[in-house]
Tab-separated table of C-alpha atoms in Angstrom:
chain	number	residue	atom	x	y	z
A	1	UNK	CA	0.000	0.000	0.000
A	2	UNK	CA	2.892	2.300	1.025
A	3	UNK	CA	4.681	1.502	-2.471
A	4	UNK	CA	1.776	1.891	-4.804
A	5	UNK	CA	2.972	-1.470	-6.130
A	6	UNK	CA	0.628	-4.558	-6.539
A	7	UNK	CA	2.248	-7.408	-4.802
A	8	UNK	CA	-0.826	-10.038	-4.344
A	9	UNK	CA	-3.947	-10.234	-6.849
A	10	UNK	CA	-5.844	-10.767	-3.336
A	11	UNK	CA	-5.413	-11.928	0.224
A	12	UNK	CA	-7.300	-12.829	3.405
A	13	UNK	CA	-6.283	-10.734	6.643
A	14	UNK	CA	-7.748	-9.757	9.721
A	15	UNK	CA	-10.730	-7.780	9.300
A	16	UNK	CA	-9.434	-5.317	11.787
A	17	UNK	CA	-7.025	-4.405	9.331
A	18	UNK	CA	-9.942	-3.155	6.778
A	19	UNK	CA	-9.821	0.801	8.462
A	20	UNK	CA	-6.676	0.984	6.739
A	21	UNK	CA	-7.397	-0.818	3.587
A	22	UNK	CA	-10.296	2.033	3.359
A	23	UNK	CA	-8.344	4.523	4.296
A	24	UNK	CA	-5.301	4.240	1.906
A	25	UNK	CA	-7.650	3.899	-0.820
A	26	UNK	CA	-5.262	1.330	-2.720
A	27	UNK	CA	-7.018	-1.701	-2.749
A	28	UNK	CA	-10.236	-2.448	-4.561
A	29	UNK	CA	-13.380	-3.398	-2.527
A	30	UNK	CA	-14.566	-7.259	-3.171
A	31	UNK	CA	-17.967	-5.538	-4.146
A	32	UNK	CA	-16.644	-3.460	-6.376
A	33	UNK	CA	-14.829	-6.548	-8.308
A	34	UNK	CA	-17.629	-8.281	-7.914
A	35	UNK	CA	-20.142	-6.233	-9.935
A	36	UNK	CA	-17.311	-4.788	-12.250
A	37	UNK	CA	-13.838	-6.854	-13.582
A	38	UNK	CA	-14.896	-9.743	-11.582
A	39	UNK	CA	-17.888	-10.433	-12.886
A	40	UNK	CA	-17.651	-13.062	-15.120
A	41	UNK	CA	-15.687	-14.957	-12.175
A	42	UNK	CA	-18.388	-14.514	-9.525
A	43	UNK	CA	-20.718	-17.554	-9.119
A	44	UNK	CA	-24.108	-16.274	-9.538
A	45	UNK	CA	-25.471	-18.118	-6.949
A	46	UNK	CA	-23.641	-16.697	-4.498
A	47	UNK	CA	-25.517	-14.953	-1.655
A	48	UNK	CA	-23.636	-12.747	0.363
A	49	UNK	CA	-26.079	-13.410	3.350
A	50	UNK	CA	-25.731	-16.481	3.860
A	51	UNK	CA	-22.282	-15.314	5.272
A	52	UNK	CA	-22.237	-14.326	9.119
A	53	UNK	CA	-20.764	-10.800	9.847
A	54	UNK	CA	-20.496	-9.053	6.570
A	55	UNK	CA	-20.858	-6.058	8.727
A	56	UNK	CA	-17.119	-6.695	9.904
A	57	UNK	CA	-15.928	-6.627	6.457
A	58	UNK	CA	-17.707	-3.745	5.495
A	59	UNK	CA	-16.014	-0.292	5.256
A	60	UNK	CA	-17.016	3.337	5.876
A	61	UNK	CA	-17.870	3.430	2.345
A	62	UNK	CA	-20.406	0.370	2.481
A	63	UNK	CA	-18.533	-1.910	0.395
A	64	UNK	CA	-17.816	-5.319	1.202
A	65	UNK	CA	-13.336	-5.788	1.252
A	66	UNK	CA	-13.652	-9.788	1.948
A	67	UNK	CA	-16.277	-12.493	2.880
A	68	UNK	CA	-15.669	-13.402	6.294
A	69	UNK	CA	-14.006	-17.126	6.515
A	70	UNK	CA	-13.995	-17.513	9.958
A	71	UNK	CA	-15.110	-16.020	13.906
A	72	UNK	CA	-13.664	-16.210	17.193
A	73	UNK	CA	-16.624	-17.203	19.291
A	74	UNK	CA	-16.163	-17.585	23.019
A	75	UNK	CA	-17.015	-20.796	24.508
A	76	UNK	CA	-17.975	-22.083	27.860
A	77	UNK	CA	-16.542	-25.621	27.924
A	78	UNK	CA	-17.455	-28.101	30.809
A	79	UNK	CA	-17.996	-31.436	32.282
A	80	UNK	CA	-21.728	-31.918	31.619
A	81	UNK	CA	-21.564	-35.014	33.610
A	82	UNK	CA	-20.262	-34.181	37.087
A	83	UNK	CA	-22.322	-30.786	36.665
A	84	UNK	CA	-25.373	-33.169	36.485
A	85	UNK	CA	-24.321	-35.240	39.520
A	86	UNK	CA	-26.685	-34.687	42.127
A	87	UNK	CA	-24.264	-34.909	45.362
A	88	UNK	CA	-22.789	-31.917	43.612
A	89	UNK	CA	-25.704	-30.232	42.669
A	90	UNK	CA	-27.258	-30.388	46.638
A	91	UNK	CA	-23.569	-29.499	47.682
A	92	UNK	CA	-23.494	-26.409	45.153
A	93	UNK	CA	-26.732	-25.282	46.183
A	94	UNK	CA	-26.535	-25.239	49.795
A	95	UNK	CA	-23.460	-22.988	49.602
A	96	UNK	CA	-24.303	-20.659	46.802
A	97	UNK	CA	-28.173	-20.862	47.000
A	98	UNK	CA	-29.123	-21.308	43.413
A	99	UNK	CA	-28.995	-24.377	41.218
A	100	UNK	CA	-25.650	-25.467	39.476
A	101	UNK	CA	-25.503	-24.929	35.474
A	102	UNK	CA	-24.142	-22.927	32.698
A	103	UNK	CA	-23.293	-19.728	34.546
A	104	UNK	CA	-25.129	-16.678	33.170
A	105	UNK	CA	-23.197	-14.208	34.538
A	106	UNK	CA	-19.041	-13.961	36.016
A	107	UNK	CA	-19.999	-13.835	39.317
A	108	UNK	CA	-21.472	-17.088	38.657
A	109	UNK	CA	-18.943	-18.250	36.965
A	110	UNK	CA	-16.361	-17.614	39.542
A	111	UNK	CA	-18.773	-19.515	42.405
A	112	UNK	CA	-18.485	-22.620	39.729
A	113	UNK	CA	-14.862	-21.868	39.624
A	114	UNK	CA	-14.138	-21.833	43.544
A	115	UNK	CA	-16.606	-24.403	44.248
A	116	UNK	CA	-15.110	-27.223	42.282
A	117	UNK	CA	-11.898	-25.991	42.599
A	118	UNK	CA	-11.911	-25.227	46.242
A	119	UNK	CA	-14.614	-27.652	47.438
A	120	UNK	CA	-14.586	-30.545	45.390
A	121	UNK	CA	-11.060	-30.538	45.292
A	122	UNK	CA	-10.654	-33.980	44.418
A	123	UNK	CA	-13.141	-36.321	41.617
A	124	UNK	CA	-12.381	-39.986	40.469
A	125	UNK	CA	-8.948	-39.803	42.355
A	126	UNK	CA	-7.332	-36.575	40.325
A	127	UNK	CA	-7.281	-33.025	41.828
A	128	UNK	CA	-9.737	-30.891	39.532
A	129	UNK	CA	-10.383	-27.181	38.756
A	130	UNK	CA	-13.031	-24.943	38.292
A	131	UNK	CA	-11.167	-22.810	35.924
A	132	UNK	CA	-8.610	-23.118	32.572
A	133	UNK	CA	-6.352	-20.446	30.965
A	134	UNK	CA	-2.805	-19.556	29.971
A	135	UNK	CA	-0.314	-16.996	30.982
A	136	UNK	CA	2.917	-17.475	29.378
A	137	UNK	CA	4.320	-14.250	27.813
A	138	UNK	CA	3.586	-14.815	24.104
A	139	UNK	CA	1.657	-13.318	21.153
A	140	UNK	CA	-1.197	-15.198	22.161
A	141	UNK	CA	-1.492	-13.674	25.003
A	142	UNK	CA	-2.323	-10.181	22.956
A	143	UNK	CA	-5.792	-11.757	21.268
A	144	UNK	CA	-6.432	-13.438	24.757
A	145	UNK	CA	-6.896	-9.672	25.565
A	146	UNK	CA	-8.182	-7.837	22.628
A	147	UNK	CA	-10.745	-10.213	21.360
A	148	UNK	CA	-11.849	-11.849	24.977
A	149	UNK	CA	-11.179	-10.091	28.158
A	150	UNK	CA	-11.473	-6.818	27.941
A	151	UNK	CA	-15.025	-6.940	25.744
A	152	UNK	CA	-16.214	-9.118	28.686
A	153	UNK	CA	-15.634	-6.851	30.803
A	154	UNK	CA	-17.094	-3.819	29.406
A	155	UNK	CA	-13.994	-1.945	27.326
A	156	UNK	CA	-16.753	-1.833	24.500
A	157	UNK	CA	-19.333	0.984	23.398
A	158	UNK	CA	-22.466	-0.408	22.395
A	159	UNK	CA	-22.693	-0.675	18.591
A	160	UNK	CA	-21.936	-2.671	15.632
A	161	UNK	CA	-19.410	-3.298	14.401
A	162	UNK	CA	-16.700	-3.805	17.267
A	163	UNK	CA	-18.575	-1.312	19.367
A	164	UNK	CA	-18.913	2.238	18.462
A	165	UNK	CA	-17.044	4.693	19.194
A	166	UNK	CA	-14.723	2.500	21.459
A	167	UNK	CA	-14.292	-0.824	20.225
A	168	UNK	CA	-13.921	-4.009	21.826
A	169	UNK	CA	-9.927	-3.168	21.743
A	170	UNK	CA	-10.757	0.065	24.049
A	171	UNK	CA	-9.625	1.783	20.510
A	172	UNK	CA	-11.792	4.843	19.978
A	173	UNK	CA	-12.912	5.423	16.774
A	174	UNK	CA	-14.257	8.371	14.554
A	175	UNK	CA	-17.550	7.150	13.572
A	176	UNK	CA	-17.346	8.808	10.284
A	177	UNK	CA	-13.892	7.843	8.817
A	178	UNK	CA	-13.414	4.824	11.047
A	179	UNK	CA	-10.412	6.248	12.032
A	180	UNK	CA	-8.094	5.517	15.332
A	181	UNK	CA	-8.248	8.595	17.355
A	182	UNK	CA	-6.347	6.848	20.728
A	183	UNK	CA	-6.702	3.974	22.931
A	184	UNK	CA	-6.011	5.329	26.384
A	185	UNK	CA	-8.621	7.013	28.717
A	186	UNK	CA	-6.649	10.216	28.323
A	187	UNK	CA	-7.779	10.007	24.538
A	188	UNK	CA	-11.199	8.854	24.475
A	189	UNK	CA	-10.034	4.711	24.492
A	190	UNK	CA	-10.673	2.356	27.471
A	191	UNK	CA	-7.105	0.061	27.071
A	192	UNK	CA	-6.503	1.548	30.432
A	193	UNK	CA	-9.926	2.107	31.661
A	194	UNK	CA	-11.473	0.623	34.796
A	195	UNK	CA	-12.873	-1.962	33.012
A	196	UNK	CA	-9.442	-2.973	31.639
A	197	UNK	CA	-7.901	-2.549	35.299
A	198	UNK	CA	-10.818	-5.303	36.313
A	199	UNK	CA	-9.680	-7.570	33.560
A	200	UNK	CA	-6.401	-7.910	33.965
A	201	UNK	CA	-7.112	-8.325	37.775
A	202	UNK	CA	-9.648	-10.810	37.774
A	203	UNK	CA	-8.052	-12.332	34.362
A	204	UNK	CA	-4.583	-12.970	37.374
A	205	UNK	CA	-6.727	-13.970	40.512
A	206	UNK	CA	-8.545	-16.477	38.335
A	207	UNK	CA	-5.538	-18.298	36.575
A	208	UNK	CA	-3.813	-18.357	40.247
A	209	UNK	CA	-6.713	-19.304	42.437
A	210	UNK	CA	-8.841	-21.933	40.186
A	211	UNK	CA	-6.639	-23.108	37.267
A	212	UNK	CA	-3.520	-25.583	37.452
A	213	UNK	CA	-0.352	-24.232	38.531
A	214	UNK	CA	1.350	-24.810	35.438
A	215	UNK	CA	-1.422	-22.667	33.575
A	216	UNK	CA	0.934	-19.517	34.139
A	217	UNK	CA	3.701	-20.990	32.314
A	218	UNK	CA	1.674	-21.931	28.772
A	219	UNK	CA	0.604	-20.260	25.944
A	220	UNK	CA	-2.382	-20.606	23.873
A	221	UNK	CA	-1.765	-24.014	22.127
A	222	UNK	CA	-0.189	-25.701	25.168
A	223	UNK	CA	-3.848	-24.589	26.982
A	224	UNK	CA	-6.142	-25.669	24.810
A	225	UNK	CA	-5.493	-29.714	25.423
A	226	UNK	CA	-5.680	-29.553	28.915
A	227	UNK	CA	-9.169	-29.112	29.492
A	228	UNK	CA	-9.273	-32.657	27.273
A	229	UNK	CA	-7.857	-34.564	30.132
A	230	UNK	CA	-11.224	-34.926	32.592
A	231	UNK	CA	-9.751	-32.488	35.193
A	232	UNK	CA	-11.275	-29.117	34.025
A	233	UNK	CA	-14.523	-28.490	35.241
């Protein structure tokens, strides 16, 4: 873009990066091929809705710069079975005073967390947890951030796409241009918000209090198999 030189004839990338795609002006919307030089190589059957969040690859100018190919969804992962045992339901209960299930809210979560972490302690003759996640210092670590903890806790403006003006990033944003106009409070963003300040604190307390010791020391991909063992609840 900076050379005004056509390297690729196309490419898939982040759809965060399509602010700056609009903005630079050098790249030709996927609409605009589409319905112009592309024509004859579109498949005329193809309807853009039955793709899920177009408006994430739509720019300022309403034009559609690529069909989204995949999503990061957050999921809550657990052991359906011992949450349906009923020694652990009564014991859950007694303590907490509601019924045990799919948390609908942190504070839940974090009872489910301590509880089986805490008070179960031990299941089938392993130590368990109420809790999973990773810590190691590592570029996963960055989208751990960006694209789950600090939306969960509230960095975001309400809004679509990515929140509006702040985005899920605690980026501000001029509606118009969809421009970057600063991330920190001092500028409008929320990276160092309360909200952020809460994440990072209870994203710590968690990972020490309810998830295995060794949890600190791995990164994304050594995380994800562990729950795949039986001792995650």
């Amino acid at each position: 873009m900076q050379s005004g030189k056509s390297i690729y004839d196309g490419w898939i990338s982040d759809s965060g990066l399509i602010g700056t795609h609009y903005r630079y002006g050098a790249i030709l919307p996927l609409s605009d091929y589409m319905s112009g030089a592309g024509k004859e190589f579109t498949n005329p059957g193809l309807d853009l809705k039955d793709f899920i969040g177009t408006s994430f690859t739509t720019a300022p100018d309403h034009k559609l710069y690529q069909l989204p190919d995949q999503k990061f969804t957050n999921l809550y992962w657990f052991r359906a079975d011992w949450f349906a045992r009923k020694d652990l339901q009564d014991k859950f209960k007694a303590k907490y005073g509601y019924e045990l299930g799919v948390p609908l809210n942190w504070s839940a979560y974090e009872d489910i967390a301590n509880f089986f972490t805490n008070d179960v302690k031990e299941l089938d003759g392993k130590k368990v947890y109420g809790h999973m996640d990773y810590g190691k210092k590592d570029p996963s670590l960055g989208w751990r951030f960006t694209d789950a903890w600090l939306s969960m806790a509230g960095t975001a403006d309400k809004g679509i796409p990515n929140g509006m003006p702040v985005d899920e990033w605690g980026i501000r944003v001029a509606a118009d241009k969809c421009t970057p106009l600063g991330a920190s409070v001092s500028r409008g963003g929320a990276t160092n918000s309360p909200a952020a300040v809460y994440a990072l604190t209870k994203y710590v307390d968690w990972m020490k209090k309810y998830s295995p010791q060794q949890a600190t020391g791995m990164t994304f991909s050594e995380a994800g198999p562990v729950p795949a063992q039986g001792q995650i609840a």
